[in-house]
Amino acid sequence: MAAVDAPRQVQRFLPNLFRTTAFKLTAIYLVVFALFAGLLLGYVAWNAKRLLDDQIRSTIDAEIQGLAEQQRLGGIRRLVNVIERRSRAPGASLYLVTTPVGERIAGNVEALPPGTLDRPGETEIEYARSSESVDRPSRAIVRIFMLPNGFRLLVGRDLEERERLGIVIRRAAGWSLLLVFVLGCFASWFVARRVLKRIDDMTGTAQSIMAGDLKGRLAISGTGDELDRLALNLNAMLERIGELMAGMQQVSDNVAHDLKTPLTRLRNRAEEALRTAKSPDELRAALDGSIDEADNLIRVFNALLMIARLETGRIQDSMDTLDLSEIVSGMAELYEPLAEEAGLSLVTQVEPGLRVAGNRELIGQALANLIDNALKYGQPAEGGQAVVLVSARQGDGEVLLSVADHGPGIPEADRARVLDRFVRLDASRSKPGFGLGLSLAAGVVRLHGGQLRLEDNAPGLRVVIALPATQTAILDASARVTAARSMDMPVDMAAAPARPRSTAAQNPVGLPSL
């Protein structure tokens, strides 16, 4: 079976191999490299040919100068004797002396192309040294001179060395290009096969994820290449999708569990009114109670919608530069009557001129949720401080907003969990609410690029929001520090002192208990 499947696997693999980007890129690189290598070898061959031709011409010039000297000293007879002697030497140059009518007098050249001796100067010709080699002519560079009385002199050099060099270069170029082609094909196959295997693995993982296995993740080879970076980003995306899916599942479960009680109470109230009410006033009271329950449900769904919008970042376009000091002071003043009703003292400590980039309504809603939680759950034990402290100050490149109480606090093991939706600890079950306040505040802080921390207030809970400060706020803080030092006063005194607020205010409207 393995022997039968192998050809089929090859048939499936080769088309995919040829279609891969890695194979195409490697093939393009191979062609470009082959062209570059061919041009380089051609340039080397051309320069070698030019160098040999220059050496041949230099040799011919030296021969001519020597023969001209011999002709000047002894005439044509001495020139012929010298040529006869040189022609018999091994590896001799080409020599030929003819009469004015072209008859050979001396030399080692037997056959020339017709009309060669009639063209004085340098030329490249085919020739034969003897009658036996006429059928196999050689090439040479020669120079023709007209001697006195019409005699002609030919001096030249054979081009056999140049031809051999050309053959060697062409052979080397052929083998080199063949080797490059073979190695390039192997490299293309190897690279494409590795890339194709990784992509096939990614495709298999993606198919398993689409089939419902959201825990599947793309394999990381550890090389740090582009496929690894793609896999890391896709894995991060899958992690985020998994978190959102888990959040949706949790929200669905929590909605079904936590909203069942108010819906049941709403139905029972209406049913009880229909069964037992004996007057319009009793029906009106039952209807008012039903409306209150419906309003609570609407607030819950509005909070869930707002959290969803915060998590998707769909309201970032409404950001503006805000005076956080004014927002905190106004919100504390708004909640002061509720604090008095709860038997608590609401204290503020706010530095002036704190500026952040954000959405006023969202930051106000987040702060309202924190203050509302502090008023509901911040009742101290007997003998404790009945104080809720709301503070805002400039930090190192950020603005720190905190709400602290002296109540029972939240155990450290539960601090991360209470930021989820509909999470309420057992100690808070008796208080009104749905467990969405901290979740909404955390979503607002994330949208503004900040952090929300739950800390121990020893005793009690301190919720700290760290928001990025604008450049103007940083400059203002530096100016306040400089002014405080110039007056020899502590830097902390540059901020507004802590003081209890007693100004009457209306009951907060539109800030639900979540």
XYZ file of C-alpha atoms in Angstrom:
514
model
C 0.000 0.000 0.000
C 2.838 2.408 0.809
C 4.401 1.751 -2.616
C 1.057 2.419 -4.300
C 0.364 5.627 -2.314
C 3.813 7.118 -2.944
C 3.173 8.070 -6.614
C -0.175 9.587 -5.625
C 1.453 11.662 -2.905
C 4.053 12.873 -5.409
C 1.317 13.749 -7.891
C -0.472 15.788 -5.216
C 2.706 17.356 -3.874
C 4.294 18.582 -7.119
C 1.411 20.844 -8.282
C 1.237 22.390 -4.813
C 5.012 22.789 -4.839
C 5.030 24.671 -8.128
C 2.258 26.979 -6.928
C 3.987 27.991 -3.683
C 5.340 31.507 -3.365
C 8.592 30.147 -1.925
C 9.204 28.010 -5.034
C 8.369 30.890 -7.375
C 10.633 33.300 -5.499
C 13.469 30.790 -5.421
C 13.021 30.154 -9.159
C 13.133 33.892 -9.841
C 16.286 34.211 -7.735
C 17.767 31.277 -9.648
C 17.074 32.899 -13.030
C 18.441 36.243 -11.844
C 21.566 34.601 -10.433
C 22.065 32.562 -13.617
C 21.806 35.712 -15.748
C 24.221 37.513 -13.451
C 26.665 34.583 -13.549
C 26.388 34.393 -17.353
C 27.034 38.106 -17.726
C 29.980 37.867 -15.331
C 31.528 34.932 -17.206
C 30.922 36.691 -20.529
C 32.642 39.794 -19.226
C 35.608 37.703 -18.044
C 35.819 35.942 -21.427
C 35.648 39.243 -23.310
C 38.403 40.754 -21.182
C 40.575 37.643 -21.570
C 40.132 37.759 -25.370
C 40.986 41.461 -25.444
C 44.085 40.874 -23.308
C 45.316 38.048 -25.571
C 44.680 40.122 -28.688
C 46.687 42.980 -27.214
C 49.558 40.602 -26.416
C 49.426 39.200 -29.972
C 49.519 42.683 -31.471
C 52.452 43.607 -29.234
C 54.309 40.489 -30.415
C 53.558 41.285 -34.072
C 54.769 44.862 -33.608
C 58.036 43.586 -32.093
C 58.500 41.123 -34.986
C 57.875 43.831 -37.548
C 60.352 46.212 -35.992
C 63.054 43.501 -36.043
C 62.362 42.497 -39.647
C 62.286 46.109 -40.756
C 65.730 46.579 -39.250
C 67.008 43.464 -41.075
C 65.562 44.701 -44.387
C 67.134 48.092 -43.912
C 70.566 46.576 -43.238
C 70.666 43.830 -45.924
C 67.808 44.339 -48.292
C 65.238 41.793 -49.400
C 67.720 38.914 -49.541
C 68.690 39.265 -45.881
C 65.032 39.606 -44.945
C 64.227 36.336 -46.718
C 67.070 34.514 -44.983
C 65.900 35.749 -41.570
C 62.327 34.702 -42.270
C 63.410 31.238 -43.451
C 65.365 30.741 -40.233
C 62.604 31.975 -37.958
C 59.905 29.955 -39.752
C 61.597 26.702 -38.814
C 61.746 27.519 -35.086
C 59.199 25.709 -32.825
C 56.210 27.872 -31.973
C 57.191 30.437 -34.545
C 55.018 33.292 -35.628
C 53.521 33.403 -39.114
C 55.759 34.784 -41.857
C 55.320 35.164 -45.609
C 57.226 37.102 -48.276
C 55.804 37.197 -51.818
C 56.661 38.746 -55.134
C 54.605 41.621 -56.500
C 52.419 39.084 -58.326
C 51.815 37.019 -55.152
C 54.323 34.189 -55.606
C 55.636 32.763 -52.339
C 59.357 33.420 -51.688
C 59.736 32.424 -48.027
C 57.637 31.757 -44.942
C 55.577 29.139 -43.128
C 52.127 30.011 -44.509
C 50.837 27.800 -47.318
C 47.325 29.015 -48.052
C 45.553 32.336 -47.557
C 42.110 33.581 -48.449
C 42.064 35.238 -51.868
C 42.908 38.957 -51.817
C 44.459 38.918 -48.354
C 47.817 40.318 -49.550
C 46.074 43.106 -51.462
C 44.828 44.734 -48.197
C 47.714 46.328 -46.258
C 47.212 46.611 -42.509
C 45.897 44.351 -39.759
C 43.219 41.702 -40.305
C 42.004 38.398 -38.882
C 42.069 35.544 -41.393
C 41.889 31.774 -41.836
C 45.112 30.179 -43.065
C 46.938 26.840 -43.487
C 50.601 26.273 -42.595
C 51.026 23.420 -45.080
C 49.208 21.716 -47.913
C 48.101 18.923 -45.535
C 46.232 21.359 -43.286
C 44.335 23.199 -45.988
C 41.168 21.289 -45.142
C 41.557 22.260 -41.469
C 42.320 25.998 -41.567
C 43.372 27.917 -38.471
C 42.708 31.517 -37.504
C 45.320 34.190 -36.997
C 45.810 37.916 -36.640
C 48.168 39.170 -39.379
C 49.584 42.459 -40.575
C 50.421 43.083 -44.281
C 53.213 45.458 -45.390
C 54.163 46.610 -48.877
C 57.970 46.389 -49.338
C 60.051 48.277 -51.891
C 59.687 47.112 -55.521
C 56.216 45.689 -54.853
C 57.227 42.830 -52.563
C 54.771 41.981 -49.773
C 55.443 40.908 -46.171
C 52.945 39.129 -43.876
C 53.610 38.769 -40.134
C 51.065 37.248 -37.760
C 50.262 35.071 -34.750
C 48.050 32.024 -34.498
C 44.858 32.332 -32.381
C 44.907 28.761 -31.125
C 45.554 29.855 -27.511
C 42.648 32.252 -27.668
C 40.409 29.538 -29.056
C 41.455 27.111 -26.314
C 40.820 29.737 -23.666
C 37.382 30.393 -25.145
C 36.583 26.676 -25.075
C 37.705 26.443 -21.430
C 35.596 29.441 -20.436
C 32.528 28.197 -22.313
C 32.896 24.761 -20.789
C 33.319 26.245 -17.293
C 30.308 28.502 -17.874
C 28.196 25.571 -19.015
C 29.093 23.376 -16.071
C 28.704 26.304 -13.657
C 25.245 27.194 -14.955
C 24.238 23.534 -14.884
C 25.447 23.244 -11.283
C 23.636 26.455 -10.359
C 20.461 25.148 -11.992
C 20.651 21.806 -10.196
C 21.436 23.379 -6.823
C 18.775 26.039 -7.388
C 16.147 23.411 -8.173
C 17.110 21.446 -5.080
C 17.057 24.613 -2.953
C 13.664 25.569 -4.408
C 12.294 22.133 -3.631
C 13.785 22.100 -0.121
C 12.594 25.610 0.817
C 9.169 25.182 -0.756
C 8.752 21.792 0.903
C 9.518 23.234 4.343
C 7.249 26.219 3.787
C 4.526 24.045 2.306
C 4.698 21.680 5.274
C 4.341 24.546 7.749
C 1.480 26.054 5.767
C -0.211 22.662 5.577
C 0.164 22.367 9.354
C -1.362 25.830 9.769
C -4.185 24.891 7.414
C -4.870 21.714 9.382
C -4.939 23.651 12.652
C -7.228 26.280 11.136
C -9.596 23.583 9.895
C -9.722 21.980 13.338
C -10.460 25.400 14.861
C -13.244 25.998 12.345
C -14.600 22.573 13.270
C -15.040 23.795 16.842
C -11.718 23.103 18.583
C -11.020 26.630 19.842
C -8.103 25.382 21.945
C -6.002 24.606 18.855
C -2.994 26.856 18.243
C -0.568 27.249 15.361
C 2.839 25.640 15.838
C 5.854 27.924 16.402
C 9.196 26.728 15.019
C 11.254 29.199 17.069
C 13.141 30.643 14.079
C 11.495 34.040 14.381
C 10.764 34.213 10.644
C 7.693 35.740 9.035
C 5.693 32.528 9.438
C 6.510 32.467 13.151
C 5.439 36.104 13.483
C 2.230 35.337 11.603
C 1.589 32.313 13.827
C 2.217 34.376 16.977
C -0.235 37.070 15.875
C -2.838 34.499 14.871
C -2.400 32.688 18.190
C -2.850 35.982 20.028
C -5.981 36.602 17.972
C -7.248 33.116 18.791
C -6.564 33.719 22.486
C -8.577 36.925 22.303
C -11.388 35.187 20.419
C -11.357 32.407 22.994
C -11.593 34.946 25.804
C -14.491 36.696 24.083
C -16.266 33.413 23.475
C -15.730 32.390 27.078
C -16.963 35.814 28.148
C -20.055 35.447 25.992
C -20.702 32.024 27.464
C -20.197 33.377 30.962
C -22.453 36.351 30.274
C -25.123 34.064 28.865
C -24.925 31.838 31.930
C -24.910 34.801 34.308
C -27.771 36.525 32.528
C -29.814 33.334 32.660
C -28.975 32.864 36.348
C -28.922 36.395 37.786
C -31.773 37.861 35.753
C -34.057 34.935 36.419
C -34.749 36.184 39.948
C -35.884 39.734 39.031
C -37.916 38.422 36.104
C -39.598 35.855 38.360
C -40.199 38.553 40.971
C -41.687 40.816 38.301
C -44.047 38.082 37.118
C -45.051 37.056 40.652
C -45.773 40.666 41.596
C -48.020 41.120 38.584
C -49.738 37.789 39.186
C -50.237 38.587 42.872
C -51.733 41.952 42.010
C -54.186 40.388 39.571
C -55.223 37.803 42.144
C -55.424 39.842 45.343
C -55.756 43.537 44.471
C -59.150 44.908 45.487
C -58.732 48.581 44.656
C -57.090 50.783 42.018
C -54.530 51.955 44.584
C -53.341 48.413 45.186
C -53.088 47.821 41.430
C -51.152 51.089 41.032
C -48.725 50.091 43.789
C -48.185 46.704 42.131
C -47.686 48.426 38.783
C -45.158 50.845 40.319
C -43.228 47.922 41.741
C -43.272 46.170 38.369
C -41.968 49.345 36.681
C -39.125 49.545 39.223
C -38.170 45.946 38.506
C -38.315 46.645 34.739
C -36.129 49.728 35.201
C -33.547 47.625 37.029
C -33.521 45.118 34.185
C -33.163 47.915 31.609
C -30.213 49.340 33.548
C -28.578 45.927 33.584
C -28.969 45.483 29.845
C -27.725 49.033 29.241
C -24.676 48.276 31.354
C -24.026 45.077 29.401
C -24.360 46.991 26.140
C -21.955 49.656 27.356
C -19.408 47.026 28.459
C -19.644 45.383 25.042
C -19.073 48.736 23.339
C -16.105 49.424 25.598
C -14.528 46.066 24.786
C -14.864 46.675 21.052
C -13.485 50.228 21.291
C -16.372 51.664 19.300
C -16.593 54.928 21.273
C -12.983 56.100 21.088
C -13.929 58.822 18.613
C -15.616 60.807 21.411
C -12.368 61.357 23.326
C -11.426 64.885 24.431
C -9.080 66.602 26.871
C -10.825 66.645 30.271
C -10.286 68.393 33.586
C -10.316 65.338 35.858
C -10.131 67.510 38.986
C -13.473 69.089 38.115
C -15.079 65.714 37.334
C -13.948 64.152 40.624
C -15.011 67.155 42.694
C -18.428 67.314 41.021
C -19.031 63.578 41.413
C -18.059 63.659 45.104
C -20.407 66.559 45.703
C -23.185 64.661 43.928
C -22.753 61.591 46.148
C -22.287 63.443 49.439
C -25.996 63.282 50.471
C -26.030 59.529 49.873
C -22.923 59.180 52.006
C -24.593 61.065 54.841
C -27.638 58.823 54.574
C -25.353 55.782 54.802
C -23.674 57.208 57.900
C -20.352 57.810 56.112
C -18.239 60.892 55.603
C -17.177 61.496 51.980
C -13.753 63.163 51.892
C -11.965 64.407 48.789
C -8.324 65.187 48.193
C -7.929 66.434 44.627
C -4.999 68.238 43.051
C -6.125 71.048 40.727
C -5.512 71.055 36.989
C -5.364 67.304 36.367
C -5.962 66.685 32.669
C -6.520 63.457 30.796
C -7.723 62.496 27.334
C -11.022 60.664 27.578
C -14.789 60.601 27.520
C -16.417 62.634 30.291
C -19.542 60.493 30.588
C -17.626 57.222 30.754
C -15.102 58.421 33.324
C -17.968 59.873 35.374
C -19.847 56.569 35.177
C -16.775 54.588 36.256
C -16.145 56.920 39.212
C -19.837 56.792 40.163
C -19.720 53.000 40.260
C -16.643 53.024 42.499
C -18.149 55.569 44.922
C -21.463 53.702 44.953
C -19.671 50.443 45.800
C -17.702 52.178 48.558
C -20.921 53.551 50.087
C -22.660 50.151 49.920
C -19.821 47.905 51.051
C -17.547 50.323 52.939
C -19.332 50.259 56.286
C -16.529 49.867 58.860
C -16.493 47.455 61.724
C -17.348 48.741 65.159
C -14.894 51.463 66.092
C -13.587 51.868 62.543
C -13.386 55.046 60.518
C -16.660 55.805 58.729
C -14.853 57.619 55.908
C -14.738 57.168 52.143
C -11.734 58.958 50.625
C -11.826 60.056 46.985
C -8.451 61.353 45.804
C -6.822 62.372 42.526
C -3.190 63.328 42.074
C -0.475 63.606 39.478
C 1.854 60.599 39.191
C 4.844 59.855 37.013
C 3.357 60.550 33.586
C -0.114 59.488 34.724
C -3.050 60.657 36.807
C -3.951 58.461 39.792
C -7.595 58.400 40.854
C -8.550 56.328 43.889
C -11.605 55.548 46.015
C -10.818 54.054 49.426
C -13.069 52.809 52.234
C -12.605 51.091 55.585
C -15.040 48.238 55.097
C -14.331 44.510 55.011
C -12.505 44.811 51.665
C -12.008 42.053 49.090
C -9.711 39.066 49.686
C -6.647 39.125 47.470
C -7.598 35.799 45.884
C -10.908 37.273 44.660
C -9.655 40.652 43.368
C -9.134 39.522 39.796
C -12.422 37.613 39.700
C -14.621 40.494 40.876
C -13.752 42.434 37.720
C -15.771 39.935 35.679
C -19.421 40.495 34.890
C -22.120 39.398 37.357
C -19.549 38.314 39.942
C -20.720 39.024 43.493
C -19.045 37.699 46.588
C -21.121 35.950 49.219
C -20.763 38.866 51.638
C -22.381 41.236 49.147
C -25.373 39.094 48.188
C -27.594 40.927 50.681
C -26.861 44.308 49.021
C -28.729 45.538 45.931
C -26.853 45.234 42.662
C -25.964 42.878 39.850
C -22.140 42.684 39.961
C -21.504 44.889 36.923
C -20.050 48.035 38.520
C -16.395 46.991 38.695
C -16.621 45.269 35.315
C -17.913 48.467 33.718
C -15.239 50.573 35.460
C -12.513 48.183 34.275
C -13.823 48.414 30.697
C -13.763 52.227 30.836
C -10.193 52.227 32.128
C -9.025 49.804 29.444
C -10.629 51.968 26.767
C -8.655 54.962 28.034
C -5.375 53.042 28.009
C -5.112 52.926 31.796
C -5.061 50.360 34.589
C -7.459 49.526 37.397
C -5.955 48.052 40.578
C -7.598 46.707 43.710
C -5.402 47.293 46.773
C -5.614 46.694 50.511
C -6.508 49.844 52.472
C -5.699 48.154 55.802
C -8.558 47.801 56.581
C -10.863 48.151 53.615
C -10.448 48.395 49.877
C -8.694 50.969 47.748
C -9.558 51.037 44.021
C -6.909 52.881 42.013
C -7.359 54.052 38.427
C -4.183 55.088 36.599
C -4.866 57.103 33.428
C -2.237 58.505 31.037
C -1.776 62.214 31.662
C -1.728 64.742 28.841
C 1.435 66.772 28.238
C -0.278 69.863 29.636
C -0.986 68.095 32.917
C 2.650 66.993 33.223
C 3.878 70.544 32.672
C 1.371 71.914 35.198
C 2.509 69.351 37.786
C 6.155 70.330 37.267
C 5.216 73.984 37.709
C 3.397 73.221 40.985
C 6.387 71.298 42.347
C 8.737 74.142 41.423
C 6.458 76.733 43.045
C 6.120 74.667 46.228
C 9.898 74.284 46.572
C 10.469 77.979 45.949
C 8.158 78.738 48.889
C 9.898 76.202 51.171
C 6.681 74.244 51.623
C 6.066 70.495 51.236
C 5.146 69.459 47.732
C 1.996 67.696 48.971
C 0.654 71.020 50.240
C 0.479 72.264 46.655
C -2.594 70.048 46.327
C -5.936 70.846 47.808
C -6.088 69.712 51.459
C -8.362 66.905 52.505
C -11.639 68.213 53.833
C -15.093 66.786 54.500
C -17.850 68.034 52.258
C -21.199 69.053 53.730
C -22.856 70.888 50.862
C -26.315 69.550 50.203
C -26.864 67.974 46.797
C -29.639 66.265 44.913
C -29.863 62.505 44.887
C -27.850 61.192 41.894
C -30.040 60.557 38.877
C -29.129 58.219 36.059
C -26.266 56.561 37.967
C -27.624 53.051 38.632
C -26.428 50.731 41.323
C -24.691 47.972 39.354
